[in-house]
XYZ file of C-alpha atoms in Angstrom:
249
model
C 0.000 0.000 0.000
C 1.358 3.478 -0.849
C 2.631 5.497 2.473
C 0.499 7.955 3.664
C 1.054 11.334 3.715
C 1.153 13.269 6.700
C -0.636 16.177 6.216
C -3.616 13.956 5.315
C -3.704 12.615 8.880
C -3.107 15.993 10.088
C -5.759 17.727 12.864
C -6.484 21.490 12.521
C -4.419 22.207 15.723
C -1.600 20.027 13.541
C -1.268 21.671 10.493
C -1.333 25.135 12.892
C 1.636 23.678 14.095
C 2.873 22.938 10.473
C 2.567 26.040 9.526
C 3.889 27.688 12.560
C 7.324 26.055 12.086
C 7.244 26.974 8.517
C 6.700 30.511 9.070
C 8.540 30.818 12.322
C 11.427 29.628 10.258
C 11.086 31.401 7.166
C 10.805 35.068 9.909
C 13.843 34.264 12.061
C 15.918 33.207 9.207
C 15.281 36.254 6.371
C 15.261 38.549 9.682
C 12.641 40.447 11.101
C 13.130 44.688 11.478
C 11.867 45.869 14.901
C 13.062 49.193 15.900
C 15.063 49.813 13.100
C 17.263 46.931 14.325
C 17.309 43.761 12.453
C 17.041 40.402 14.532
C 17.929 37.019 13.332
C 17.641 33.787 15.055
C 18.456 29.902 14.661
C 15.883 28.517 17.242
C 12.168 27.304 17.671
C 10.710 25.718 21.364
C 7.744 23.283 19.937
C 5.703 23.611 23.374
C 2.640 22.062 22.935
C 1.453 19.592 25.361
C 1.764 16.235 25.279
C -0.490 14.111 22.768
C -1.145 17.081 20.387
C 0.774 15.068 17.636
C 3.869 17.362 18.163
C 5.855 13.857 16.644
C 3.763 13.610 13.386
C 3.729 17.288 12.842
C 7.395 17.625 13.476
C 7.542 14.460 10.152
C 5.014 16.887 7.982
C 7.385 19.562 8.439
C 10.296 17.823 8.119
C 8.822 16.223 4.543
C 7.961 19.791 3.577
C 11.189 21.315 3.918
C 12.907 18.201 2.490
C 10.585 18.529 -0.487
C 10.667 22.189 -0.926
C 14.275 23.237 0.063
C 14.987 26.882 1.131
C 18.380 27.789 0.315
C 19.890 29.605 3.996
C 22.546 32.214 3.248
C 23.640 32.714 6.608
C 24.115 31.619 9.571
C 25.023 33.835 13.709
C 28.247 35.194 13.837
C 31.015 33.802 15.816
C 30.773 36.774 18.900
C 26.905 36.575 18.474
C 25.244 34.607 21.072
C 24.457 31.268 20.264
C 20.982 31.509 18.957
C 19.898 35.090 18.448
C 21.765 38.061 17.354
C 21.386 41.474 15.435
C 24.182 41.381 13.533
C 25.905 41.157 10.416
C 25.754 37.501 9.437
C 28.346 35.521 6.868
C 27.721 33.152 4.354
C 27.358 29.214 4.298
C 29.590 28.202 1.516
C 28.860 24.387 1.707
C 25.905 23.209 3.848
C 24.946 19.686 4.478
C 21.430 19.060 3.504
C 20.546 16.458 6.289
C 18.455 17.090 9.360
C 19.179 15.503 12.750
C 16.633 14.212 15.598
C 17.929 13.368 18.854
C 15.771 11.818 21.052
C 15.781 9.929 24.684
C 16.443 6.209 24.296
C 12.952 5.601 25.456
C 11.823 7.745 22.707
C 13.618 6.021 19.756
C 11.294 3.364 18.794
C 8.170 5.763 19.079
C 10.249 8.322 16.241
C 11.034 5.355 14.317
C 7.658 3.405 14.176
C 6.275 7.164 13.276
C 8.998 7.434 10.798
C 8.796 4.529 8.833
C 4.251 5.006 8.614
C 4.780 8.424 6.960
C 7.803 9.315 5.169
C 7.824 8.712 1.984
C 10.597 6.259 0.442
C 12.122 8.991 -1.516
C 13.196 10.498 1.430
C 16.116 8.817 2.861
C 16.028 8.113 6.386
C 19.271 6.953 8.514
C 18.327 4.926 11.993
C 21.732 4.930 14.756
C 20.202 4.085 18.055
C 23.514 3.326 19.545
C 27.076 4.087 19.030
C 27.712 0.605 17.711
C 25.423 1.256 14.794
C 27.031 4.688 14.573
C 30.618 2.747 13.722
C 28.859 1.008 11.065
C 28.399 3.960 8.966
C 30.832 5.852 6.818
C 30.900 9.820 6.501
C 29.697 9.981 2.871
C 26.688 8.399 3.582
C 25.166 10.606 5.913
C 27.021 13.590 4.138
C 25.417 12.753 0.425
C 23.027 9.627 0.810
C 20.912 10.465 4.089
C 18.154 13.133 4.497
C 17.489 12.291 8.282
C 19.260 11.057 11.004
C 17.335 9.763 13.889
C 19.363 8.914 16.846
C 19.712 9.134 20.761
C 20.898 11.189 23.612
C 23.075 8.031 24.684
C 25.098 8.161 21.643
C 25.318 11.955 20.955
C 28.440 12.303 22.222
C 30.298 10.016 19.827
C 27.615 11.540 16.930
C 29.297 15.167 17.905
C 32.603 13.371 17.519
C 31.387 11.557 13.923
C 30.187 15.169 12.554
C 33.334 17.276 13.624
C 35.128 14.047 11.532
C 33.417 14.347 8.712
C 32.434 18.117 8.477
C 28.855 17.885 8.426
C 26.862 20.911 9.357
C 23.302 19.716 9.752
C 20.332 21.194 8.188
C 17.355 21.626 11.036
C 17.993 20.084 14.025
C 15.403 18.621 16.582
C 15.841 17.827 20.136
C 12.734 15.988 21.667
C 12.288 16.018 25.329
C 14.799 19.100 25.491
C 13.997 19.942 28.668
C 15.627 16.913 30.023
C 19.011 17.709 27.908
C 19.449 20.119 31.195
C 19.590 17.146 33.545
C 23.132 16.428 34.814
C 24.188 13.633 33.250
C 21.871 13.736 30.234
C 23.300 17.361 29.253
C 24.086 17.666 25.445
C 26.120 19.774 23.715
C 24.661 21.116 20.100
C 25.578 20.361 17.054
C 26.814 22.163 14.039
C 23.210 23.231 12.444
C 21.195 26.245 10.649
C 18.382 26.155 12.744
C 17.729 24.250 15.741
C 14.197 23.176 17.398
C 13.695 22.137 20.747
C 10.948 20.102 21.500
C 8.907 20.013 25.058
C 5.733 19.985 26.781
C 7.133 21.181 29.816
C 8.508 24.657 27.817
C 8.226 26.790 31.691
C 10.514 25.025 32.878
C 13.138 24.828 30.208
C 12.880 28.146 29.354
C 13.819 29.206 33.159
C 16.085 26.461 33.926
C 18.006 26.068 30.602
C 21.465 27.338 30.121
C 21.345 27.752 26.971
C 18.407 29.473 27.161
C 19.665 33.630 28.256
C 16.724 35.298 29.576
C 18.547 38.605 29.092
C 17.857 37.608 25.079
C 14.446 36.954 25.537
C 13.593 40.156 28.018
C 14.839 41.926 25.063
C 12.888 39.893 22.163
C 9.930 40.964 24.655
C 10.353 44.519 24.863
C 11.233 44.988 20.931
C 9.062 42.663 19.167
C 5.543 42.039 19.661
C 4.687 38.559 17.777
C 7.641 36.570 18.364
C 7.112 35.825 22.134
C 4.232 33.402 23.069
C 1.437 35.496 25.214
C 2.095 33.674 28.251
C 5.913 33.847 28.511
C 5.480 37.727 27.999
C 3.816 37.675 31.022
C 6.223 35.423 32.452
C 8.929 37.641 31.860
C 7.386 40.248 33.147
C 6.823 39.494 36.258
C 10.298 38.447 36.277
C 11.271 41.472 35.435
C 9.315 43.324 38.329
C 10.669 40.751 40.585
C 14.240 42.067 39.850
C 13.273 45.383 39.836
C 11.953 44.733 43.511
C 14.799 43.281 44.543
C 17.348 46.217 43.409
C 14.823 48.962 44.928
């Protein structure tokens, strides 16, 4: 039987989501002006809560932008922080085309079952679930023969070692469960990538406890932009802000 597609299994509150990602991309990575000040950004939290379909939504995007590649010209300069700056930017010369998704180990047969249903076969899918797999497979195959990775947390550290080997610099990037990538032991370090998405349903939390999450960077996203910042972290962050301020007076 022919493999369904995924945005014909989509729910409205999915293919919001779809379209969310597409556009949230498409704004942080062509820049936004605010201010006269331009802002660009490599980052996108996926907070909704658990069982909204965040996994098969995250697969419809991922075939989209697989299917309909948008060529990034730059990427955050070297003294810009890590994900957001307002900057001149320079140019990619040669970027790899494959996207990475790390997931916990518990997580890896749930992305691959989900995987396998709705990607098409045209769209080349690489499975590493350990680093044993990982020494199985050459550099030229995920550099020129693999449009997704799907791997774990447990064997990121040797997949950090793999990419800096083989100079690959991923496409998107997708961390599920991020918020437990803050939890000592489990900590990751991030790849080489144009944009990277972090994916929760705990989003508070990470956003507060995360540290590579600066809340100096989103305070001023906040107070200069008015549709990047969810609603209810606005208001988060501003009552953080009138904590400090009570605390210095």
């Amino acid at each position: 039987s022919a493999t369904p597609t995924p945005a014909s299994h989509l729910f409205k509150n999915q293919k919001i989501l779809v379209s969310g990602m597409i556009a949230h991309y498409r704004r942080f990575t062509t820049g936004f002006m605010q201010n006269n000040e331009i802002t660009y950004g490599k980052v996108g939290i996926i907070g909704d809560e658990k069982g909204s379909g965040k996994t098969v939504s995250i697969i419809a995007y991922l075939q989209h932008i697989i299917q309909h590649p948008q060529t990034r010209t730059s990427v955050l300069g070297t003294n810009s922080n890590r994900f957001l700056h307002s900057h001149s930017i320079p140019e990619i010369a040669d970027t790899n085309k494959c996207n990475i998704i790390i997931v916990p180990p518990y997580m890896y047969e749930h992305w691959k079952f989900h995987l396998t249903k709705y990607m098409p076969p045209s769209i080349r899918i690489l499975y590493i679930e350990n680093k044993y797999a990982l020494n199985r497979v050459s550099h030229n195959t995920v550099k020129d023969c693999t449009d997704v990775v799907l791997t774990t947390g447990k064997c990121y550290k040797q997949m950090l070692s793999f990419e800096q080997t083989a100079t690959i610099h991923w496409n998107q990037m997708f961390v599920d469960n991020a918020y437990h990538i803050s939890i000592p032991g489990y900590k990751l370090r991030y790849a080489q990538c144009n944009f990277i998405w972090l994916i929760t349903d705990t989003w508070y939390p990470y956003v507060m406890y995360h540290s590579d999450i600066n809340i100096n960077n989103l305070m001023y996203l906040s107070q200069h932009t008015t549709q990047v910042i969810h609603p209810e972290l606005r208001h988060w962050l501003q009552d953080k802000k009138d904590a400090i301020l009570h605390h210095t007076l």
